[in-house]
Amino acid sequence: MKPLRYLLLPLLSTLTLAQDASVKPGINDKFLDPNLKVGEWTQKFETESREIFHQREKIVAAVGLKPGRAMADIGAGTGLFTLPFAQAVGPKGQVYAVDIAKNFLSHIQARALQAQASNVTTVQCTPRSVELRESSIDLAFICDVYHHFEFPQASLASLHKALKPGGELVLIDFKRIPGVSSDFVMGHVRAGQEVFEAEVTAAGFEKMGEVKDVLKENYFVRFKRK
């Protein structure tokens, strides 16, 4: 029997590939609020009880960035990974902190200025586009953010265009397993790993493999741009 992702592709071609169809209307409304309080989200995002915060150093190491590379932290939020990535690529590298929330980007700018990280550039994306120049990055990092893509195929198309040929995409998101995952994950995350992987591969990416020794509540998958 073929893997589930292959059985899902015909459905994806008629439903998910409709770039104008929102898969979860309103999911980002709170981040578009001009009164968004960054401090409250910092307390939520940067806490030891959150697996990706607790394992942040191992995640950065597993991404394997090299000095001089250009990468995008998609859905950078409060900048949890932005500055470690900036240090990893060095002064000759470039980190684009991409987010839909203007207040998050202002916060990241202030953090980068304080850390004297001149290789960090903030970019405000839209619900349908990452708003990055064509062939401008070597790697895209999407951590606990893909399930917030309201128009995933449109966003993936813009990301595919922004990546250089052979560029990589790292996807980390919650494992959504009925009877195993928390009620929060089951209600908040629209689909599981197989569906998300199928969407990414349908957008012109090839799965390279998984990192399985770092996270338990999340999966960590690497893709290459075809």
PDB file of C-alpha atoms in Angstrom:
ATOM      1  CA  MET A   1       0.000   0.000   0.000  1.00  0.00           C
ATOM      2  CA  LYS A   2       1.296   3.488  -0.842  1.00  0.00           C
ATOM      3  CA  PRO A   3       2.234   5.828   2.026  1.00  0.00           C
ATOM      4  CA  LEU A   4      -0.566   8.113   3.186  1.00  0.00           C
ATOM      5  CA  ARG A   5       1.054  11.240   1.751  1.00  0.00           C
ATOM      6  CA  TYR A   6       0.779   9.813  -1.772  1.00  0.00           C
ATOM      7  CA  LEU A   7      -2.865   8.904  -1.259  1.00  0.00           C
ATOM      8  CA  LEU A   8      -3.495  12.467  -0.102  1.00  0.00           C
ATOM      9  CA  LEU A   9      -1.935  14.175  -3.114  1.00  0.00           C
ATOM     10  CA  PRO A  10      -5.019  14.017  -5.386  1.00  0.00           C
ATOM     11  CA  LEU A  11      -7.073  15.643  -2.638  1.00  0.00           C
ATOM     12  CA  LEU A  12      -4.389  18.261  -2.052  1.00  0.00           C
ATOM     13  CA  SER A  13      -4.313  19.120  -5.741  1.00  0.00           C
ATOM     14  CA  THR A  14      -7.985  20.092  -5.685  1.00  0.00           C
ATOM     15  CA  LEU A  15      -8.285  21.556  -2.191  1.00  0.00           C
ATOM     16  CA  THR A  16      -4.992  22.721  -0.711  1.00  0.00           C
ATOM     17  CA  LEU A  17      -3.589  23.955  -3.995  1.00  0.00           C
ATOM     18  CA  ALA A  18      -6.433  26.439  -4.255  1.00  0.00           C
ATOM     19  CA  GLN A  19      -4.272  29.311  -3.149  1.00  0.00           C
ATOM     20  CA  ASP A  20      -7.163  31.668  -2.438  1.00  0.00           C
ATOM     21  CA  ALA A  21      -8.857  29.287   0.000  1.00  0.00           C
ATOM     22  CA  SER A  22      -8.094  29.884   3.679  1.00  0.00           C
ATOM     23  CA  VAL A  23      -7.511  26.637   5.545  1.00  0.00           C
ATOM     24  CA  LYS A  24      -8.226  28.242   8.943  1.00  0.00           C
ATOM     25  CA  PRO A  25      -9.788  31.707   8.741  1.00  0.00           C
ATOM     26  CA  GLY A  26      -8.839  34.092  11.526  1.00  0.00           C
ATOM     27  CA  ILE A  27      -6.020  32.016  12.975  1.00  0.00           C
ATOM     28  CA  ASN A  28      -3.644  34.995  12.920  1.00  0.00           C
ATOM     29  CA  ASP A  29      -6.055  37.748  13.941  1.00  0.00           C
ATOM     30  CA  LYS A  30      -4.489  38.116  17.386  1.00  0.00           C
ATOM     31  CA  PHE A  31      -1.069  38.709  15.836  1.00  0.00           C
ATOM     32  CA  LEU A  32      -2.456  41.403  13.555  1.00  0.00           C
ATOM     33  CA  ASP A  33      -3.775  43.369  16.535  1.00  0.00           C
ATOM     34  CA  PRO A  34      -1.857  46.683  16.680  1.00  0.00           C
ATOM     35  CA  ASN A  35      -2.128  46.495  20.472  1.00  0.00           C
ATOM     36  CA  LEU A  36      -0.413  43.091  20.648  1.00  0.00           C
ATOM     37  CA  LYS A  37       1.562  42.903  23.904  1.00  0.00           C
ATOM     38  CA  VAL A  38       4.937  41.353  23.137  1.00  0.00           C
ATOM     39  CA  GLY A  39       5.739  40.810  26.812  1.00  0.00           C
ATOM     40  CA  GLU A  40       2.769  38.507  27.275  1.00  0.00           C
ATOM     41  CA  TRP A  41       3.774  36.438  24.247  1.00  0.00           C
ATOM     42  CA  THR A  42       7.375  36.308  25.410  1.00  0.00           C
ATOM     43  CA  GLN A  43       6.187  34.695  28.627  1.00  0.00           C
ATOM     44  CA  LYS A  44       4.242  32.128  26.588  1.00  0.00           C
ATOM     45  CA  PHE A  45       6.916  31.421  23.976  1.00  0.00           C
ATOM     46  CA  GLU A  46      10.084  31.601  26.058  1.00  0.00           C
ATOM     47  CA  THR A  47       9.365  29.251  28.919  1.00  0.00           C
ATOM     48  CA  GLU A  48      11.064  26.006  29.884  1.00  0.00           C
ATOM     49  CA  SER A  49       7.738  24.148  29.713  1.00  0.00           C
ATOM     50  CA  ARG A  50       7.681  24.723  25.957  1.00  0.00           C
ATOM     51  CA  GLU A  51       9.677  21.974  24.300  1.00  0.00           C
ATOM     52  CA  ILE A  52      11.232  24.049  21.546  1.00  0.00           C
ATOM     53  CA  PHE A  53      12.429  26.642  24.049  1.00  0.00           C
ATOM     54  CA  HIS A  54      13.852  23.980  26.354  1.00  0.00           C
ATOM     55  CA  GLN A  55      15.651  22.325  23.415  1.00  0.00           C
ATOM     56  CA  ARG A  56      16.539  25.531  21.550  1.00  0.00           C
ATOM     57  CA  GLU A  57      20.302  25.003  21.618  1.00  0.00           C
ATOM     58  CA  LYS A  58      19.980  21.460  20.244  1.00  0.00           C
ATOM     59  CA  ILE A  59      17.595  22.691  17.549  1.00  0.00           C
ATOM     60  CA  VAL A  60      19.979  25.406  16.397  1.00  0.00           C
ATOM     61  CA  ALA A  61      22.839  22.909  16.326  1.00  0.00           C
ATOM     62  CA  ALA A  62      20.764  20.385  14.350  1.00  0.00           C
ATOM     63  CA  VAL A  63      19.815  22.990  11.728  1.00  0.00           C
ATOM     64  CA  GLY A  64      23.539  23.113  10.942  1.00  0.00           C
ATOM     65  CA  LEU A  65      23.940  26.638   9.637  1.00  0.00           C
ATOM     66  CA  LYS A  66      27.361  27.598   8.330  1.00  0.00           C
ATOM     67  CA  PRO A  67      29.070  31.012   8.414  1.00  0.00           C
ATOM     68  CA  GLY A  68      28.207  33.213   5.474  1.00  0.00           C
ATOM     69  CA  ARG A  69      24.839  31.616   4.761  1.00  0.00           C
ATOM     70  CA  ALA A  70      21.582  33.522   4.317  1.00  0.00           C
ATOM     71  CA  MET A  71      18.533  32.137   6.084  1.00  0.00           C
ATOM     72  CA  ALA A  72      14.978  33.113   7.005  1.00  0.00           C
ATOM     73  CA  ASP A  73      13.383  32.585  10.402  1.00  0.00           C
ATOM     74  CA  ILE A  74       9.775  32.295   9.232  1.00  0.00           C
ATOM     75  CA  GLY A  75       7.287  33.304  11.916  1.00  0.00           C
ATOM     76  CA  ALA A  76      10.134  34.573  14.067  1.00  0.00           C
ATOM     77  CA  GLY A  77       7.792  35.696  16.840  1.00  0.00           C
ATOM     78  CA  THR A  78       9.696  37.133  19.779  1.00  0.00           C
ATOM     79  CA  GLY A  79      13.031  36.259  18.170  1.00  0.00           C
ATOM     80  CA  LEU A  80      13.741  33.107  20.140  1.00  0.00           C
ATOM     81  CA  PHE A  81      15.853  31.629  17.334  1.00  0.00           C
ATOM     82  CA  THR A  82      16.763  34.765  15.400  1.00  0.00           C
ATOM     83  CA  LEU A  83      19.805  35.831  17.409  1.00  0.00           C
ATOM     84  CA  PRO A  84      21.286  32.318  17.780  1.00  0.00           C
ATOM     85  CA  PHE A  85      20.951  31.949  14.002  1.00  0.00           C
ATOM     86  CA  ALA A  86      22.616  35.342  13.511  1.00  0.00           C
ATOM     87  CA  GLN A  87      25.541  34.143  15.584  1.00  0.00           C
ATOM     88  CA  ALA A  88      25.706  30.870  13.633  1.00  0.00           C
ATOM     89  CA  VAL A  89      25.915  32.512  10.190  1.00  0.00           C
ATOM     90  CA  GLY A  90      28.369  35.155  11.419  1.00  0.00           C
ATOM     91  CA  PRO A  91      28.871  38.739  10.274  1.00  0.00           C
ATOM     92  CA  LYS A  92      29.112  37.728   6.612  1.00  0.00           C
ATOM     93  CA  GLY A  93      25.828  35.845   6.796  1.00  0.00           C
ATOM     94  CA  GLN A  94      22.275  37.160   6.860  1.00  0.00           C
ATOM     95  CA  VAL A  95      19.192  36.345   8.911  1.00  0.00           C
ATOM     96  CA  TYR A  96      15.768  37.534   7.808  1.00  0.00           C
ATOM     97  CA  ALA A  97      13.323  37.581  10.713  1.00  0.00           C
ATOM     98  CA  VAL A  98       9.953  37.189   9.000  1.00  0.00           C
ATOM     99  CA  ASP A  99       6.662  37.671  10.804  1.00  0.00           C
ATOM    100  CA  ILE A 100       3.135  38.903  10.214  1.00  0.00           C
ATOM    101  CA  ALA A 101       3.100  40.878  13.493  1.00  0.00           C
ATOM    102  CA  LYS A 102       4.663  44.332  13.289  1.00  0.00           C
ATOM    103  CA  ASN A 103       5.071  44.467  17.079  1.00  0.00           C
ATOM    104  CA  PHE A 104       7.122  41.265  17.078  1.00  0.00           C
ATOM    105  CA  LEU A 105       9.402  42.698  14.404  1.00  0.00           C
ATOM    106  CA  SER A 106       9.967  45.901  16.374  1.00  0.00           C
ATOM    107  CA  HIS A 107      10.872  43.762  19.384  1.00  0.00           C
ATOM    108  CA  ILE A 108      13.347  41.720  17.320  1.00  0.00           C
ATOM    109  CA  GLN A 109      14.928  44.885  15.942  1.00  0.00           C
ATOM    110  CA  ALA A 110      15.491  46.112  19.489  1.00  0.00           C
ATOM    111  CA  ARG A 111      16.983  42.765  20.547  1.00  0.00           C
ATOM    112  CA  ALA A 112      19.291  42.705  17.529  1.00  0.00           C
ATOM    113  CA  LEU A 113      20.424  46.277  18.175  1.00  0.00           C
ATOM    114  CA  GLN A 114      21.177  45.476  21.789  1.00  0.00           C
ATOM    115  CA  ALA A 115      23.137  42.378  20.749  1.00  0.00           C
ATOM    116  CA  GLN A 116      24.913  44.327  17.977  1.00  0.00           C
ATOM    117  CA  ALA A 117      23.647  41.774  15.467  1.00  0.00           C
ATOM    118  CA  SER A 118      23.867  43.870  12.315  1.00  0.00           C
ATOM    119  CA  ASN A 119      23.187  40.817  10.132  1.00  0.00           C
ATOM    120  CA  VAL A 120      19.513  40.650  11.175  1.00  0.00           C
ATOM    121  CA  THR A 121      16.871  42.166   8.890  1.00  0.00           C
ATOM    122  CA  THR A 122      13.178  42.152   9.805  1.00  0.00           C
ATOM    123  CA  VAL A 123      10.545  41.486   7.126  1.00  0.00           C
ATOM    124  CA  GLN A 124       6.788  41.821   7.557  1.00  0.00           C
ATOM    125  CA  CYS A 125       5.089  39.060   5.620  1.00  0.00           C
ATOM    126  CA  THR A 126       1.479  38.781   4.471  1.00  0.00           C
ATOM    127  CA  PRO A 127      -0.941  35.880   4.883  1.00  0.00           C
ATOM    128  CA  ARG A 128      -0.023  34.714   1.362  1.00  0.00           C
ATOM    129  CA  SER A 129       3.661  35.629   0.967  1.00  0.00           C
ATOM    130  CA  VAL A 130       6.887  35.576   2.969  1.00  0.00           C
ATOM    131  CA  GLU A 131       7.870  38.774   1.134  1.00  0.00           C
ATOM    132  CA  LEU A 132      11.474  37.757   0.436  1.00  0.00           C
ATOM    133  CA  ARG A 133      13.423  38.434  -2.737  1.00  0.00           C
ATOM    134  CA  GLU A 134      13.834  35.674  -5.306  1.00  0.00           C
ATOM    135  CA  SER A 135      16.793  33.342  -4.627  1.00  0.00           C
ATOM    136  CA  SER A 136      17.777  35.350  -1.544  1.00  0.00           C
ATOM    137  CA  ILE A 137      18.133  32.577   1.044  1.00  0.00           C
ATOM    138  CA  ASP A 138      19.911  29.255   1.486  1.00  0.00           C
ATOM    139  CA  LEU A 139      17.610  27.935   4.206  1.00  0.00           C
ATOM    140  CA  ALA A 140      14.138  28.589   5.619  1.00  0.00           C
ATOM    141  CA  PHE A 141      13.278  27.654   9.211  1.00  0.00           C
ATOM    142  CA  ILE A 142       9.620  27.163  10.177  1.00  0.00           C
ATOM    143  CA  CYS A 143       9.174  26.179  13.825  1.00  0.00           C
ATOM    144  CA  ASP A 144       5.692  25.702  15.351  1.00  0.00           C
ATOM    145  CA  VAL A 145       4.470  28.174  12.737  1.00  0.00           C
ATOM    146  CA  TYR A 146       3.373  26.178   9.687  1.00  0.00           C
ATOM    147  CA  HIS A 147       0.002  25.405  11.271  1.00  0.00           C
ATOM    148  CA  HIS A 148      -0.516  29.194  11.282  1.00  0.00           C
ATOM    149  CA  PHE A 149      -0.148  29.377   7.487  1.00  0.00           C
ATOM    150  CA  GLU A 150      -3.649  30.443   6.504  1.00  0.00           C
ATOM    151  CA  PHE A 151      -2.903  30.058   2.782  1.00  0.00           C
ATOM    152  CA  PRO A 152      -0.203  27.370   2.860  1.00  0.00           C
ATOM    153  CA  GLN A 153       0.252  26.798  -0.859  1.00  0.00           C
ATOM    154  CA  ALA A 154       0.535  30.503  -1.624  1.00  0.00           C
ATOM    155  CA  SER A 155       3.034  30.982   1.201  1.00  0.00           C
ATOM    156  CA  LEU A 156       4.997  27.898   0.158  1.00  0.00           C
ATOM    157  CA  ALA A 157       5.115  29.119  -3.431  1.00  0.00           C
ATOM    158  CA  SER A 158       6.627  32.416  -2.290  1.00  0.00           C
ATOM    159  CA  LEU A 159       9.072  30.544  -0.072  1.00  0.00           C
ATOM    160  CA  HIS A 160      10.071  28.221  -2.917  1.00  0.00           C
ATOM    161  CA  LYS A 161      10.809  31.303  -5.017  1.00  0.00           C
ATOM    162  CA  ALA A 162      12.850  32.917  -2.219  1.00  0.00           C
ATOM    163  CA  LEU A 163      15.070  29.849  -1.776  1.00  0.00           C
ATOM    164  CA  LYS A 164      18.091  29.359  -3.986  1.00  0.00           C
ATOM    165  CA  PRO A 165      18.072  26.177  -6.122  1.00  0.00           C
ATOM    166  CA  GLY A 166      18.882  23.294  -3.798  1.00  0.00           C
ATOM    167  CA  GLY A 167      18.059  25.435  -0.770  1.00  0.00           C
ATOM    168  CA  GLU A 168      16.678  23.757   2.335  1.00  0.00           C
ATOM    169  CA  LEU A 169      13.520  24.049   4.384  1.00  0.00           C
ATOM    170  CA  VAL A 170      13.400  22.926   8.001  1.00  0.00           C
ATOM    171  CA  LEU A 171       9.906  22.204   9.316  1.00  0.00           C
ATOM    172  CA  ILE A 172       9.224  21.707  13.011  1.00  0.00           C
ATOM    173  CA  ASP A 173       5.640  21.377  14.171  1.00  0.00           C
ATOM    174  CA  PHE A 174       3.468  19.630  16.718  1.00  0.00           C
ATOM    175  CA  LYS A 175       2.792  15.926  16.447  1.00  0.00           C
ATOM    176  CA  ARG A 176      -0.976  15.657  16.097  1.00  0.00           C
ATOM    177  CA  ILE A 177      -1.961  12.136  17.058  1.00  0.00           C
ATOM    178  CA  PRO A 178      -5.510  11.352  18.227  1.00  0.00           C
ATOM    179  CA  GLY A 179      -5.481   9.828  21.698  1.00  0.00           C
ATOM    180  CA  VAL A 180      -1.870  10.899  22.270  1.00  0.00           C
ATOM    181  CA  SER A 181      -1.592  14.637  21.619  1.00  0.00           C
ATOM    182  CA  SER A 182      -2.999  17.199  24.043  1.00  0.00           C
ATOM    183  CA  ASP A 183      -6.458  18.702  23.636  1.00  0.00           C
ATOM    184  CA  PHE A 184      -4.755  22.003  22.788  1.00  0.00           C
ATOM    185  CA  VAL A 185      -2.833  20.486  19.888  1.00  0.00           C
ATOM    186  CA  MET A 186      -5.848  18.556  18.608  1.00  0.00           C
ATOM    187  CA  GLY A 187      -7.971  21.692  18.598  1.00  0.00           C
ATOM    188  CA  HIS A 188      -5.353  24.206  17.448  1.00  0.00           C
ATOM    189  CA  VAL A 189      -3.293  22.343  14.833  1.00  0.00           C
ATOM    190  CA  ARG A 190      -5.372  21.580  11.749  1.00  0.00           C
ATOM    191  CA  ALA A 191      -3.564  18.428  10.561  1.00  0.00           C
ATOM    192  CA  GLY A 192      -0.809  15.968  11.317  1.00  0.00           C
ATOM    193  CA  GLN A 193       2.658  15.412   9.925  1.00  0.00           C
ATOM    194  CA  GLU A 194       1.607  13.387   6.872  1.00  0.00           C
ATOM    195  CA  VAL A 195      -0.703  16.126   5.606  1.00  0.00           C
ATOM    196  CA  PHE A 196       1.810  18.916   6.185  1.00  0.00           C
ATOM    197  CA  GLU A 197       4.573  16.937   4.483  1.00  0.00           C
ATOM    198  CA  ALA A 198       2.301  16.280   1.510  1.00  0.00           C
ATOM    199  CA  GLU A 199       1.563  19.987   1.201  1.00  0.00           C
ATOM    200  CA  VAL A 200       5.247  20.870   1.264  1.00  0.00           C
ATOM    201  CA  THR A 201       6.242  18.244  -1.290  1.00  0.00           C
ATOM    202  CA  ALA A 202       3.351  19.309  -3.551  1.00  0.00           C
ATOM    203  CA  ALA A 203       4.851  22.817  -3.508  1.00  0.00           C
ATOM    204  CA  GLY A 204       8.115  21.666  -5.098  1.00  0.00           C
ATOM    205  CA  PHE A 205      10.164  20.300  -2.225  1.00  0.00           C
ATOM    206  CA  GLU A 206      11.752  16.910  -1.638  1.00  0.00           C
ATOM    207  CA  LYS A 207      11.959  15.361   1.817  1.00  0.00           C
ATOM    208  CA  MET A 208      15.555  14.713   2.844  1.00  0.00           C
ATOM    209  CA  GLY A 209      15.019  13.163   6.251  1.00  0.00           C
ATOM    210  CA  GLU A 210      14.094  13.688   9.885  1.00  0.00           C
ATOM    211  CA  VAL A 211      15.935  14.554  13.080  1.00  0.00           C
ATOM    212  CA  LYS A 212      14.409  12.237  15.677  1.00  0.00           C
ATOM    213  CA  ASP A 213      16.680  12.542  18.711  1.00  0.00           C
ATOM    214  CA  VAL A 214      15.955  16.135  19.730  1.00  0.00           C
ATOM    215  CA  LEU A 215      12.179  16.534  20.134  1.00  0.00           C
ATOM    216  CA  LYS A 216       9.336  14.404  21.473  1.00  0.00           C
ATOM    217  CA  GLU A 217       6.230  16.590  21.180  1.00  0.00           C
ATOM    218  CA  ASN A 218       7.275  17.939  17.781  1.00  0.00           C
ATOM    219  CA  TYR A 219       8.692  16.477  14.578  1.00  0.00           C
ATOM    220  CA  PHE A 220      11.756  17.916  12.803  1.00  0.00           C
ATOM    221  CA  VAL A 221      11.840  17.381   9.035  1.00  0.00           C
ATOM    222  CA  ARG A 222      14.270  18.624   6.372  1.00  0.00           C
ATOM    223  CA  PHE A 223      13.304  19.330   2.768  1.00  0.00           C
ATOM    224  CA  LYS A 224      15.239  20.461  -0.307  1.00  0.00           C
ATOM    225  CA  ARG A 225      13.948  22.831  -2.956  1.00  0.00           C
ATOM    226  CA  LYS A 226      13.666  21.045  -6.303  1.00  0.00           C
TER     227      LYS A 226
END
